[in-house]
CSV table of C-alpha atoms in Angstrom, one decimal:
chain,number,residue,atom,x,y,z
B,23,UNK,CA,169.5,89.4,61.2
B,24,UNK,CA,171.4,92.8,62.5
B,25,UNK,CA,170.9,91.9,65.8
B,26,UNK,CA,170.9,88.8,67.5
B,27,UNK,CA,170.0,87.9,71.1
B,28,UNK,CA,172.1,84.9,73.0
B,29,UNK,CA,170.6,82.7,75.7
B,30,UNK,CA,174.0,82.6,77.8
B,31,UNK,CA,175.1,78.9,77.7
B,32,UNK,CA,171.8,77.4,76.6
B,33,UNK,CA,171.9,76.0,72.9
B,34,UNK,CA,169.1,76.4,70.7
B,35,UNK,CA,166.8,73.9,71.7
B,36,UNK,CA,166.2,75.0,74.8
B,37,UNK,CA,166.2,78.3,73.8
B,38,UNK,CA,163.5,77.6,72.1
B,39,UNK,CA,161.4,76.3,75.0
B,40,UNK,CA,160.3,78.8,77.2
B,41,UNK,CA,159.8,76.2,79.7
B,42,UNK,CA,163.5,76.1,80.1
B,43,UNK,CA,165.2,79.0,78.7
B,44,UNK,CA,165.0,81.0,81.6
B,45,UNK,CA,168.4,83.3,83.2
B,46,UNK,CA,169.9,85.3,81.0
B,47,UNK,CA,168.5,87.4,77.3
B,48,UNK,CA,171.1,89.3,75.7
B,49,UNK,CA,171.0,92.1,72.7
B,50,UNK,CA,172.3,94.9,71.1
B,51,UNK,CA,171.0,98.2,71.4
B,52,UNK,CA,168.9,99.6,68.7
B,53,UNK,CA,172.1,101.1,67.5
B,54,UNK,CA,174.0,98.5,67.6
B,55,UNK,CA,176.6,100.5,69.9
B,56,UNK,CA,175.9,98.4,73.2
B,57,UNK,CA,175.4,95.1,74.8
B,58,UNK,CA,171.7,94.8,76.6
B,59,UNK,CA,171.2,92.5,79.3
B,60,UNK,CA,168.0,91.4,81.1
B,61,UNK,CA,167.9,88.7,83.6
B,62,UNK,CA,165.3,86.6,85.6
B,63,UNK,CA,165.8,84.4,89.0
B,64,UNK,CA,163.5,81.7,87.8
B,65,UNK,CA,159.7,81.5,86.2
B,66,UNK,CA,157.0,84.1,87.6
B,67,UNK,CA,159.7,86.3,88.9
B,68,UNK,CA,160.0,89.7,86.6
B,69,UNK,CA,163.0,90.2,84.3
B,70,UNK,CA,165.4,93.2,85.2
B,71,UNK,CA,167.7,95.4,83.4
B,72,UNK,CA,169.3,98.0,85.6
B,73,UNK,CA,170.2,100.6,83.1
B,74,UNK,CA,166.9,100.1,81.4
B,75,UNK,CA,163.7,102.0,82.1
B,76,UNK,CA,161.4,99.4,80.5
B,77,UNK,CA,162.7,97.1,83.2
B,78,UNK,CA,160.1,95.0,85.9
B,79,UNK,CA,158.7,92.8,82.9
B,80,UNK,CA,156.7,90.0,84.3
B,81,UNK,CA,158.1,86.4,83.1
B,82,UNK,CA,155.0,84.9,81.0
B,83,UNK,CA,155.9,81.0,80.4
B,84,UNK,CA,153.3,80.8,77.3
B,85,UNK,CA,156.0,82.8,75.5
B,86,UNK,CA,159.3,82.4,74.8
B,87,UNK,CA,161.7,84.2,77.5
B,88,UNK,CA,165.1,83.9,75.2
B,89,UNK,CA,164.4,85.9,71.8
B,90,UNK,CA,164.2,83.6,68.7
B,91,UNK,CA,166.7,83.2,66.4
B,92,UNK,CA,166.1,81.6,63.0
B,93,UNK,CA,166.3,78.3,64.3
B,94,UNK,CA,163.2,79.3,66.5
B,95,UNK,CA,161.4,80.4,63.4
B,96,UNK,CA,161.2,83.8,65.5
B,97,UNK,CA,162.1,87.7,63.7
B,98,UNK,CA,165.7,87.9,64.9
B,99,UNK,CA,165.0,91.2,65.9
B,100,UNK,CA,166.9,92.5,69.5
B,101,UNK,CA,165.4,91.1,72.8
B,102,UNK,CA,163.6,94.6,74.0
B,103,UNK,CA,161.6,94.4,70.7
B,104,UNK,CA,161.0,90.8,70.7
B,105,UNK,CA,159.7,91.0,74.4
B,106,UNK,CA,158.3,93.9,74.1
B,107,UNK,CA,158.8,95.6,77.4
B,108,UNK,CA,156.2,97.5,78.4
B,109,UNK,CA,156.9,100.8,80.8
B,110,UNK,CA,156.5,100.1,84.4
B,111,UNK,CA,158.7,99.5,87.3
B,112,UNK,CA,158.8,96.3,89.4
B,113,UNK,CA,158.4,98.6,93.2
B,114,UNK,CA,156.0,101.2,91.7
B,115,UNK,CA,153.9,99.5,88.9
B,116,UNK,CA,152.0,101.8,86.5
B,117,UNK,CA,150.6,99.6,84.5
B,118,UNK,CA,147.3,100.2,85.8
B,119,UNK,CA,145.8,103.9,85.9
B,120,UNK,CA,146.8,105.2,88.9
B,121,UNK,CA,144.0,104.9,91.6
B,122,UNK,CA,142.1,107.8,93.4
B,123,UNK,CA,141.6,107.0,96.9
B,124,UNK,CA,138.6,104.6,96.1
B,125,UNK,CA,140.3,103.1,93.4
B,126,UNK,CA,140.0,104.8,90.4
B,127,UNK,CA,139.4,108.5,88.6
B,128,UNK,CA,136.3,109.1,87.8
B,129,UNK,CA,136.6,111.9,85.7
B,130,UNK,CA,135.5,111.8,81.8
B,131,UNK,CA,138.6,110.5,81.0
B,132,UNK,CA,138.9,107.9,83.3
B,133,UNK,CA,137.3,104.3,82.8
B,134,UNK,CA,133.7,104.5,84.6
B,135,UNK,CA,131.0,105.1,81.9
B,136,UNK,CA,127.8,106.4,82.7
B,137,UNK,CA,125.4,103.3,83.8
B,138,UNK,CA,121.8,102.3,83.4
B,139,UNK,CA,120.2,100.7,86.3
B,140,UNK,CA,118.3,98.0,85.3
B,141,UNK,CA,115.6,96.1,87.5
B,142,UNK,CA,114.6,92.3,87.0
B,143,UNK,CA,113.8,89.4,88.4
B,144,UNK,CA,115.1,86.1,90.0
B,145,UNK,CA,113.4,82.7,88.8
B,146,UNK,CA,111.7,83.0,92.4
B,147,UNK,CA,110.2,86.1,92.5
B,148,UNK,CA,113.3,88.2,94.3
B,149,UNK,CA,113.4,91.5,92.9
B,150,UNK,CA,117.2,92.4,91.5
B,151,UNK,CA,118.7,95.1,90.1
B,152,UNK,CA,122.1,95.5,87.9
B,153,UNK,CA,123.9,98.0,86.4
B,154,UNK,CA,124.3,98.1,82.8
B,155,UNK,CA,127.3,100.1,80.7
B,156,UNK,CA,127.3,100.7,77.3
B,157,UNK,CA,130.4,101.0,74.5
B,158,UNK,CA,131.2,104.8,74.1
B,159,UNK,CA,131.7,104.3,71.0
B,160,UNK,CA,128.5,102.2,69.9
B,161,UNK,CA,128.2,100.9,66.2
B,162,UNK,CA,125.3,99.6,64.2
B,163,UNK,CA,126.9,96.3,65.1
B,164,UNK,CA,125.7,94.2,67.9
B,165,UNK,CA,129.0,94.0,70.0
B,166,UNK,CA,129.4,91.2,73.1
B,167,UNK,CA,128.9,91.4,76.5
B,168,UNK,CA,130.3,90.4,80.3
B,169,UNK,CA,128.0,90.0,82.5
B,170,UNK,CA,130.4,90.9,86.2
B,171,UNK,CA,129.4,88.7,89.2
B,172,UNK,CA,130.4,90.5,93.3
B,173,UNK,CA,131.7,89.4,95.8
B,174,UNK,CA,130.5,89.0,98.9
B,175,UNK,CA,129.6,92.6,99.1
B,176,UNK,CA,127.0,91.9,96.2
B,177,UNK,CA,127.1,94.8,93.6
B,178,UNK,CA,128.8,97.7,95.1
B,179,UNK,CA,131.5,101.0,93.1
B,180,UNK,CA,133.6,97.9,92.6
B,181,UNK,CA,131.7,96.1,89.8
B,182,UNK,CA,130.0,99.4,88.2
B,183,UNK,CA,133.8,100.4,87.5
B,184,UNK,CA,134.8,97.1,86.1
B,185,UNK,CA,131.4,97.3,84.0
B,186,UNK,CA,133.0,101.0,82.8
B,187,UNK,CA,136.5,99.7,82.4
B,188,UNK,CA,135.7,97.0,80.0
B,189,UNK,CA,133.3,99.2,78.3
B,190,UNK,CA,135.7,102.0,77.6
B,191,UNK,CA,138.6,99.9,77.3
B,192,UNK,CA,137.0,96.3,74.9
B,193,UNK,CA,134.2,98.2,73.4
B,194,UNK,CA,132.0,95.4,75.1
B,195,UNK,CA,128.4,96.0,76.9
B,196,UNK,CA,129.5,95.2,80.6
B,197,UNK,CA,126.5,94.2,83.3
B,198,UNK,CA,127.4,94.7,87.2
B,199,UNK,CA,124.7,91.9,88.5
B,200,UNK,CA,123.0,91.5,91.0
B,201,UNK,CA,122.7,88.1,93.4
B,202,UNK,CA,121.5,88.9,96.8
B,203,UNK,CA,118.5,91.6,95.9
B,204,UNK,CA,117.8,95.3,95.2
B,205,UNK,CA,117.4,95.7,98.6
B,206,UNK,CA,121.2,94.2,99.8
B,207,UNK,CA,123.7,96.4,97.7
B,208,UNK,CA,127.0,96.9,99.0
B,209,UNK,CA,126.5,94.8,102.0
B,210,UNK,CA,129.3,95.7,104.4
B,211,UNK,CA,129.3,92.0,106.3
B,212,UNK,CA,128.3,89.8,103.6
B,213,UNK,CA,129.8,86.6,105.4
B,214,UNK,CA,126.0,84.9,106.1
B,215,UNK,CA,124.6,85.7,102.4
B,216,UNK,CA,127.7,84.3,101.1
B,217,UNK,CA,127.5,81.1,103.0
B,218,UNK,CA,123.9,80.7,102.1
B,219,UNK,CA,125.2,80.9,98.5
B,220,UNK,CA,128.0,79.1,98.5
B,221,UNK,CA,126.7,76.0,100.0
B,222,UNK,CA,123.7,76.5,97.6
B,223,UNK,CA,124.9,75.9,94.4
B,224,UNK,CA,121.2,76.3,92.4
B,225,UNK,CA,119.8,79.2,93.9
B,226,UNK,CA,123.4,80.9,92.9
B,227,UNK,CA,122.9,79.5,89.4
B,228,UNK,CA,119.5,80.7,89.1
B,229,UNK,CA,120.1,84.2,89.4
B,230,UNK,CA,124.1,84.1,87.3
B,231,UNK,CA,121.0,83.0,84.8
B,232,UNK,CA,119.0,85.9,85.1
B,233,UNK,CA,121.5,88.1,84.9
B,234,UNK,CA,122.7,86.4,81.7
B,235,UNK,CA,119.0,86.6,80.1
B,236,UNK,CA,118.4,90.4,80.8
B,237,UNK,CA,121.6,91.3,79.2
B,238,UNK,CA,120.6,89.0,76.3
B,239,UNK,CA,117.8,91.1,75.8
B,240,UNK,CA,119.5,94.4,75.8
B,241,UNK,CA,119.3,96.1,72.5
B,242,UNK,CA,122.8,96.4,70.6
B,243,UNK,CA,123.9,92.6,72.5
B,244,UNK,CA,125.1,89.9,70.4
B,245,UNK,CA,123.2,87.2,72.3
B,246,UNK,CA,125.7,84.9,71.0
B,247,UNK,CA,128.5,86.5,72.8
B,248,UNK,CA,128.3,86.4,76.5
B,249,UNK,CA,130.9,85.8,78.8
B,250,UNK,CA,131.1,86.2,82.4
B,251,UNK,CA,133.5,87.1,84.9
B,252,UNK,CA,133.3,86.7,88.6
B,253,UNK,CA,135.3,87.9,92.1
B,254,UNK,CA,135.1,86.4,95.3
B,255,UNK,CA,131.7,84.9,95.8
B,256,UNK,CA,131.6,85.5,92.3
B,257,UNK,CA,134.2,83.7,90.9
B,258,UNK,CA,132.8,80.7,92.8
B,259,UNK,CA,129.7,81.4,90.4
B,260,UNK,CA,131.5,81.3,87.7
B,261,UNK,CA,133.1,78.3,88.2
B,262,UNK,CA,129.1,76.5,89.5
B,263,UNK,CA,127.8,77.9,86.3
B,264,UNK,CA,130.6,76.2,84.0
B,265,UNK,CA,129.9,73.0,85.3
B,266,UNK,CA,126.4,73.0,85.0
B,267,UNK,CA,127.1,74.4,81.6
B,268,UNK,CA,126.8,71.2,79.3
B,269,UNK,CA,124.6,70.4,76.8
B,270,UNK,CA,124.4,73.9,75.8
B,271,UNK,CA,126.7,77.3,75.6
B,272,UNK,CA,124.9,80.3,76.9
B,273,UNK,CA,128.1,81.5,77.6
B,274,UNK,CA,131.5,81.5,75.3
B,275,UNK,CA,133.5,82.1,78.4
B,276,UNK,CA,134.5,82.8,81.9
B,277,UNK,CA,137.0,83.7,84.3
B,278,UNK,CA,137.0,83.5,88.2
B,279,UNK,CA,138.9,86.2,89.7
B,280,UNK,CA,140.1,85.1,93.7
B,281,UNK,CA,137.0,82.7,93.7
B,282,UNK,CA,135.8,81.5,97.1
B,283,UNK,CA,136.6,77.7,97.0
B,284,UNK,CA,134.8,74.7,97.8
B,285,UNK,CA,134.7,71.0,96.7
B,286,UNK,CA,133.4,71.4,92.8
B,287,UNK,CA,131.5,68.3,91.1
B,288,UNK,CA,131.8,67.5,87.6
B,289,UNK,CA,127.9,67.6,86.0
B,290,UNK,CA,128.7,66.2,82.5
B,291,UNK,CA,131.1,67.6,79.5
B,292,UNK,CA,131.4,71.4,80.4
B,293,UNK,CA,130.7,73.5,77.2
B,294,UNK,CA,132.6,76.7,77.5
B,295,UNK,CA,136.1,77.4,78.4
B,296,UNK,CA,137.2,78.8,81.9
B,297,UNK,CA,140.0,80.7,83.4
B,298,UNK,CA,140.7,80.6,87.1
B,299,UNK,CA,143.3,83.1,88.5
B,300,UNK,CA,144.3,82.1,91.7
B,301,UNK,CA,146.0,84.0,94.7
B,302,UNK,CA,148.8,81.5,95.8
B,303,UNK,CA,147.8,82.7,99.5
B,304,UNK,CA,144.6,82.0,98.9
B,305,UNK,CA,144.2,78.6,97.9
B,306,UNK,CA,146.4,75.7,98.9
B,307,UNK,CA,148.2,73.7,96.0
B,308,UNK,CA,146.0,70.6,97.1
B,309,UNK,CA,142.8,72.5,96.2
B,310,UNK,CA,143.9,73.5,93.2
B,311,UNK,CA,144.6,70.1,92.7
B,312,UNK,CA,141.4,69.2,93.4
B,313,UNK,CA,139.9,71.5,91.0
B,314,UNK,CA,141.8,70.2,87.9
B,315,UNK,CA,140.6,67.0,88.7
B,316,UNK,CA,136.5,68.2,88.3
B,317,UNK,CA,137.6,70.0,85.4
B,318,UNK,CA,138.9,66.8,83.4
B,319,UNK,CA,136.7,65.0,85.0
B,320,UNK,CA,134.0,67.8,83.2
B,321,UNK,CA,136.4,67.0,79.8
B,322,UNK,CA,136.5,71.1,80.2
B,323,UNK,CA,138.6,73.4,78.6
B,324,UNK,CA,141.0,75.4,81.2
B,325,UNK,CA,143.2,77.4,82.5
B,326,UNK,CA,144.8,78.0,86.4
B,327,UNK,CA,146.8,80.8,86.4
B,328,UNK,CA,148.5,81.7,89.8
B,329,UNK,CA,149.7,84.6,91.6
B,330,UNK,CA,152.5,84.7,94.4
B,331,UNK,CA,152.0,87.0,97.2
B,332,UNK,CA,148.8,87.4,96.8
B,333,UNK,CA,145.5,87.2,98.5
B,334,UNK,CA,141.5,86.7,98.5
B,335,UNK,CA,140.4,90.2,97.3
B,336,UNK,CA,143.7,90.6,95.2
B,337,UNK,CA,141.6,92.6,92.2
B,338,UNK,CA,139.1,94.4,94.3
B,339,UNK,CA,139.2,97.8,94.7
B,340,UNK,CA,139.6,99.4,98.0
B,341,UNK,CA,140.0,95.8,99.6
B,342,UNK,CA,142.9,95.6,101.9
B,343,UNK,CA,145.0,92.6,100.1
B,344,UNK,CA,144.3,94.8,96.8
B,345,UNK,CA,147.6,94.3,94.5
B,346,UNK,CA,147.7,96.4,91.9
B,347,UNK,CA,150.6,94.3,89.9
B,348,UNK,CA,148.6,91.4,90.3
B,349,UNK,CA,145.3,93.2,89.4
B,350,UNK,CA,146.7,94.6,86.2
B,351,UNK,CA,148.6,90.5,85.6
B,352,UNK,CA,145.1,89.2,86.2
């Protein structure tokens, strides 16, 4: 095309393999006047370019790094377009909102939508209560929803804003559930409720389950489209309820964010997909390990993804090993 971007050394083939084709992208300015270049030390580390404000790019390895030529089948267009660079720095990232003290603005045009508390039941009797938050911009269609698991600190501002955020931002219905009781929101030392839950896998079930049912029931839901997402304590739910998940799909998918970890066992072919995202300070490569194992051994479909630097509590508001860049990755 009229501009070409060169993988230094590298021929084509591994060009083409984002795998390997990491180092060096080079290309032309948009007006062709000026050589760009954008570099990376290695996979996971972000790609630079000093005299370029787009620079801080995180290195994704399910894309290519090197821009495409025709022997790629790729668009031959320059490497900032190809990549597509989005606008934040690599020491003071922006590509979240930026947060108020408590996280974020709550002001009409921020991402917290007005919520409807909604009161149910657990399969033994324990009353609940959840927060449910609607698309702004609701159609005649029934849209999907994500049903938000807590942490340890059961449903506290942290989960109503997520339910806001992905209302606001993915047009979805979003419910902030409830797992300890309507009586133990925003516990501030949730260590023994989280023990009790961890180490009992049904009873945690059980109520992910309720939570899933009311929001089935909510009018303008596409039963058919639940997914659930989970932090923490959470996340460990997330990933209880997706092996238990066989036979059946009352979920179509889920994703553990930081989830407490334990020793997982495989209950028969898992029937929706899951995403783990992982703080590599968190967990140890052996339990990761670990996990993959139960997975296959579940015949699942899944996906580890995992985050240098970063901690247990990496995507929770407020929480002290809160990273933004990672928050905004994950």
């Amino acid at each position: 095309g009229d501009r070409m971007a060169l993988g230094g050394l590298l021929d084509s083939n591994t060009a083409c393999n984002p795998a390997l084709a990491f180092g060096i992208v080079f290309s032309l300015d948009d007006d062709d006047t000026g050589l760009n270049i954008y570099y990376s030390k290695g996979p996971g580390l972000p790609i630079y370019n000093e005299d370029d404000p787009r620079i801080g790019m995180p290195y994704d390895d399910s894309r290519h790094l090197l821009v495409a030529n025709h022997k790629c089948g790729g668009d031959g267009r320059s490497g900032a377009s190809a990549l597509d660079l989005p606008t934040f720095s690599p020491t003071t990232p922006t590509l979240l909102p930026t947060p108020s003290d408590d996280g974020w603005d709550d002001d009409d045009d921020g991402v917290v939508a007005e919520l409807k508390g909604i009161d149910y039941t657990g399969d033994d009797g324990t009353p609940l209560k959840g927060f449910l938050s609607e698309p702004t911009r609701h159609s005649k269609e029934s849209r999907c929803a994500v049903v938000i698991l807590p942490d340890r600190n059961n449903v506290s501002d942290h989960e109503k804003k997520r339910a806001g955020m992905i209302s606001k931002e993915l047009g979805f219905f979003a419910f902030a559930a409830d797992v300890y009781g309507a009586d133990k929101h925003d516990v501030q030392d949730g260590r023994d409720q989280e023990i009790k839950y961890r180490y009992d896998p049904n009873l945690l079930i059980t109520r992910i389950q309720s939570s899933i049912n009311v929001v089935k029931n909510q009018s303008g839901v596409d039963p058919s489209c639940i997914a659930i997402i989970g932090y923490g304590l959470g996340g460990l739910g997330v990933i209880d309820f997706s092996l238990a998940n066989t036979g059946r799909s009352d979920i179509v998918g889920a994703v553990s964010f930081h989830g407490t970890f334990k020793f997982f066992d495989a209950q028969g072919n898992m029937s929706n997909p899951l995403l783990v995202l992982s703080g590599a300070l968190e967990n140890s490569g052996y339990e990761m390990e670990i996990l993959e194992t139960t997975l296959n051994e579940a015949n699942a479909d899944w996906q580890i993804t995992r985050y240098s630097h970063a901690r247990d509590g990496f995507a929770v508001f407020g929480h002290q090993s809160y990273n933004a860049w990672v928050d905004g990755q994950s």
